[in-house]
Coordinates of C-alpha atoms in Angstrom, one line a residue:
Chain R
X340 CA 0.9 -10.9 17.2
X341 CA 2.9 -8.5 15.1
X342 CA 2.9 -4.7 15.4
X343 CA 4.4 -2.0 13.2
X344 CA 5.3 1.4 14.4
X345 CA 6.2 4.6 12.5
X346 CA 7.4 7.9 13.8
X347 CA 6.9 10.7 13.7
X348 CA 3.3 10.8 12.7
X349 CA 3.6 14.3 11.3
X350 CA 6.6 16.4 10.2
X351 CA 7.0 19.8 8.7
X352 CA 10.5 20.5 7.4
X353 CA 12.1 23.4 5.4
X354 CA 13.6 22.8 2.0
X355 CA 17.2 21.7 2.3
X356 CA 16.9 20.2 5.7
X357 CA 17.7 16.5 6.5
X358 CA 15.1 13.8 7.1
X359 CA 15.0 10.6 9.1
X360 CA 11.8 8.5 9.4
X361 CA 11.9 5.4 11.4
X362 CA 9.9 2.2 11.2
X363 CA 10.1 -0.8 13.6
X364 CA 8.3 -4.1 13.6
X365 CA 7.6 -6.3 16.7
X366 CA 6.6 -9.9 17.0
X367 CA 8.4 -11.4 14.0
X368 CA 11.9 -12.1 12.8
X369 CA 13.5 -11.5 9.4
X370 CA 10.6 -9.6 7.9
X371 CA 10.5 -8.1 4.5
X372 CA 10.4 -4.4 4.9
X373 CA 9.1 -1.7 2.5
X374 CA 8.9 2.1 2.2
X375 CA 6.2 3.6 0.1
X376 CA 5.1 7.2 -0.7
X377 CA 1.5 8.1 -1.4
X378 CA 0.3 11.3 -3.2
X379 CA -2.9 12.7 -1.8
X380 CA -5.7 10.2 -2.2
X381 CA -3.9 8.1 -4.7
X382 CA -2.0 4.9 -5.1
X383 CA 1.3 4.0 -3.5
X384 CA 4.7 4.2 -5.0
X385 CA 7.3 1.7 -3.9
X386 CA 10.5 3.5 -2.9
X387 CA 12.7 0.8 -1.2
X388 CA 12.4 -2.8 0.0
X389 CA 14.7 -4.9 2.1
X390 CA 14.8 -8.7 2.6
X391 CA 17.5 -8.6 5.3
X392 CA 19.9 -6.5 7.4
X393 CA 21.9 -4.3 5.2
X394 CA 20.1 -5.4 2.0
X395 CA 18.3 -2.5 0.4
X396 CA 16.8 -2.4 -3.1
X397 CA 15.8 1.0 -4.6
X398 CA 12.9 1.2 -7.0
X399 CA 12.9 4.9 -7.8
X400 CA 16.0 7.1 -8.3
X401 CA 15.4 10.2 -6.1
X402 CA 16.5 12.3 -3.2
X403 CA 16.0 9.6 -0.6
X404 CA 17.9 6.6 0.8
X405 CA 17.0 3.8 3.1
X406 CA 18.9 1.7 5.7
X407 CA 18.2 -1.4 7.8
X408 CA 20.6 -1.3 10.7
X409 CA 18.7 -4.0 12.7
X410 CA 16.5 -6.9 11.7
X411 CA 13.2 -5.1 12.5
X412 CA 14.2 -1.5 11.9
X413 CA 13.9 0.4 8.6
X414 CA 15.0 4.0 8.2
X415 CA 14.2 6.4 5.4
X416 CA 16.6 9.4 5.1
X417 CA 17.4 12.4 3.0
X418 CA 20.4 14.8 3.3
X419 CA 18.5 17.7 1.7
X420 CA 14.7 17.7 1.3
X421 CA 13.0 19.0 -1.8
X422 CA 9.5 20.4 -2.1
X423 CA 8.6 17.4 -4.2
X424 CA 9.4 15.1 -1.2
X425 CA 6.2 16.1 0.5
X426 CA 3.7 13.3 0.9
X427 CA 2.4 10.4 3.1
X428 CA 5.2 7.9 3.8
X429 CA 4.2 4.4 4.6
X430 CA 6.3 1.5 6.0
X431 CA 5.1 -2.0 5.5
X432 CA 6.3 -5.5 6.5
X433 CA 5.7 -9.0 5.3
X434 CA 6.7 -12.5 6.2
X435 CA 9.8 -13.7 4.5
X436 CA 8.5 -15.6 1.4
X437 CA 4.9 -14.4 2.0
X438 CA 2.7 -12.4 -0.3
X439 CA 0.9 -10.1 2.1
X440 CA 2.0 -6.7 3.3
X441 CA 1.0 -5.0 6.5
X442 CA 1.2 -1.3 6.8
X443 CA 2.1 1.1 9.5
X444 CA 0.1 4.2 10.4
X445 CA 2.2 6.5 8.1
X446 CA 4.1 9.8 8.4
X447 CA 2.7 12.9 6.9
X448 CA 5.7 15.0 5.6
X449 CA 5.3 18.6 4.5
X450 CA 8.3 20.3 3.0
X451 CA 8.0 24.1 3.1
Chain S
X446 CA 4.8 4.2 -15.3
X447 CA 1.5 3.2 -13.8
X448 CA 0.8 -0.4 -14.6
X449 CA -2.5 -0.9 -12.7
X450 CA -5.5 1.2 -13.6
X451 CA -8.5 1.3 -11.4
X452 CA -12.0 2.4 -12.4
X453 CA -14.0 4.2 -11.5
X454 CA -11.7 6.8 -9.8
X455 CA -14.6 8.1 -7.7
X456 CA -17.9 6.6 -6.7
X457 CA -20.7 8.0 -4.6
X458 CA -23.7 5.8 -4.0
X459 CA -26.6 5.4 -1.6
X460 CA -26.6 2.8 1.2
X461 CA -28.0 -0.5 0.0
X462 CA -26.7 -0.2 -3.6
X463 CA -24.3 -2.6 -5.2
X464 CA -21.1 -1.6 -6.9
X465 CA -18.1 -3.0 -8.7
X466 CA -14.6 -1.7 -8.8
X467 CA -12.1 -2.8 -11.5
X468 CA -8.4 -3.2 -11.5
X469 CA -6.8 -3.6 -15.0
X470 CA -3.3 -4.2 -16.3
X471 CA -1.6 -5.4 -19.4
X472 CA 0.9 -7.2 -17.2
X473 CA 0.7 -10.6 -15.5
X474 CA 0.9 -10.7 -11.8
X475 CA 1.9 -13.6 -9.5
X476 CA -0.8 -12.5 -7.0
X477 CA -3.0 -9.6 -6.4
X478 CA -4.2 -7.9 -3.2
X479 CA -7.0 -5.5 -2.3
X480 CA -6.7 -3.0 0.5
X481 CA -9.0 -0.4 2.0
X482 CA -7.5 2.8 3.4
X483 CA -9.1 5.4 5.7
X484 CA -7.9 9.0 5.6
X485 CA -4.6 9.5 7.4
X486 CA -4.1 5.8 8.0
X487 CA -2.2 3.0 6.4
X488 CA -4.0 0.6 4.0
X489 CA -5.5 -2.5 5.5
X490 CA -5.3 -5.8 3.6
X491 CA -8.7 -7.2 2.6
X492 CA -7.7 -10.2 0.5
X493 CA -5.0 -11.9 -1.6
X494 CA -5.9 -13.8 -4.8
X495 CA -3.4 -16.1 -6.4
X496 CA -4.9 -18.4 -9.0
X497 CA -6.4 -17.2 -12.3
X498 CA -10.2 -17.2 -12.1
X499 CA -10.1 -17.4 -8.3
X500 CA -13.1 -15.9 -6.4
X501 CA -13.0 -15.0 -2.7
X502 CA -15.8 -13.7 -0.6
X503 CA -15.4 -11.6 2.5
X504 CA -18.9 -11.0 3.9
X505 CA -20.5 -8.6 1.4
X506 CA -17.3 -8.2 -0.6
X507 CA -16.5 -10.5 -3.6
X508 CA -13.1 -10.5 -5.2
X509 CA -12.2 -12.1 -8.5
X510 CA -8.9 -12.6 -10.2
X511 CA -8.9 -12.6 -14.0
X512 CA -8.2 -15.9 -15.8
X513 CA -5.0 -14.5 -17.2
X514 CA -4.0 -12.9 -13.9
X515 CA -3.9 -9.4 -15.4
X516 CA -7.1 -7.9 -13.9
X517 CA -9.3 -8.2 -10.9
X518 CA -12.7 -6.9 -9.6
X519 CA -14.2 -6.1 -6.3
X520 CA -18.0 -6.3 -5.9
X521 CA -19.8 -4.9 -2.9
X522 CA -23.3 -6.0 -2.2
X523 CA -25.7 -3.7 -0.3
X524 CA -23.1 -1.1 0.5
X525 CA -23.0 0.5 3.9
X526 CA -21.5 3.8 5.1
X527 CA -18.8 1.8 6.9
X528 CA -17.6 0.7 3.4
X529 CA -16.5 4.3 2.7
X530 CA -12.8 4.6 1.9
X531 CA -10.1 4.4 -0.7
X532 CA -9.8 1.0 -2.3
X533 CA -6.5 0.0 -3.7
X534 CA -5.4 -3.0 -5.7
X535 CA -1.8 -4.2 -5.7
X536 CA -0.2 -6.6 -8.1
X537 CA 2.9 -8.6 -7.2
X538 CA 5.7 -8.7 -9.7
X539 CA 8.0 -11.5 -8.5
X540 CA 8.5 -12.0 -4.8
X541 CA 9.0 -8.5 -3.4
X542 CA 7.9 -5.9 -5.8
X543 CA 4.3 -4.6 -5.6
X544 CA 2.7 -2.3 -8.1
X545 CA -0.3 -0.3 -6.6
X546 CA -3.3 0.8 -8.6
X547 CA -4.5 4.3 -8.9
X548 CA -7.2 3.9 -6.3
X549 CA -11.0 4.1 -6.2
X550 CA -12.5 6.5 -3.6
X551 CA -15.9 5.2 -2.5
X552 CA -18.4 7.2 -0.5
X553 CA -21.6 5.5 0.7
X554 CA -24.3 7.9 1.8
X555 CA -26.7 6.9 4.6

């Protein structure tokens, strides 16, 4: 079976500091990978998706970037965090060519 | 731009009541998914509907995809406290891009 991990679970960072959130998937190969951000109690906003190593598509111009250095690893980064970057960050995976997405447990980021 | 509107935004009902949540858009989607999310956790997939007019049932939950594939509904029969959560619809635009709805927060009182 497949498993998705995200870390850290919670993060408090000052404005202007860098960010690195990591997501890994086990039990599958060549998954589609996604990063979403969720405002409190609301819907999800797609940030990035990747269909293969080194292939990243950005949906929203912003202060964030994503990388996929390995087949089952997806990283969300920022060089300098803004207050508006606070939120609940969710990583998801899906089978290549499949419709469904399966979400990780999320990272709660608070920028102070 | 939010392309998927869900209604109602909040719903508080008594155990045993029935309810319907709506997911509406002016855009056509190749498929549509429903998720339930608990506080502090990632969304959990409930169902995927693909064909216009398709109806799927998951125990007491009935999902319907509109004929034109622009809207969907979720009906819960005899709601239970365990149904409490945030319900999200998500429409697929093409193969990889998913647009999420605004969410419906359901609370079922015992």
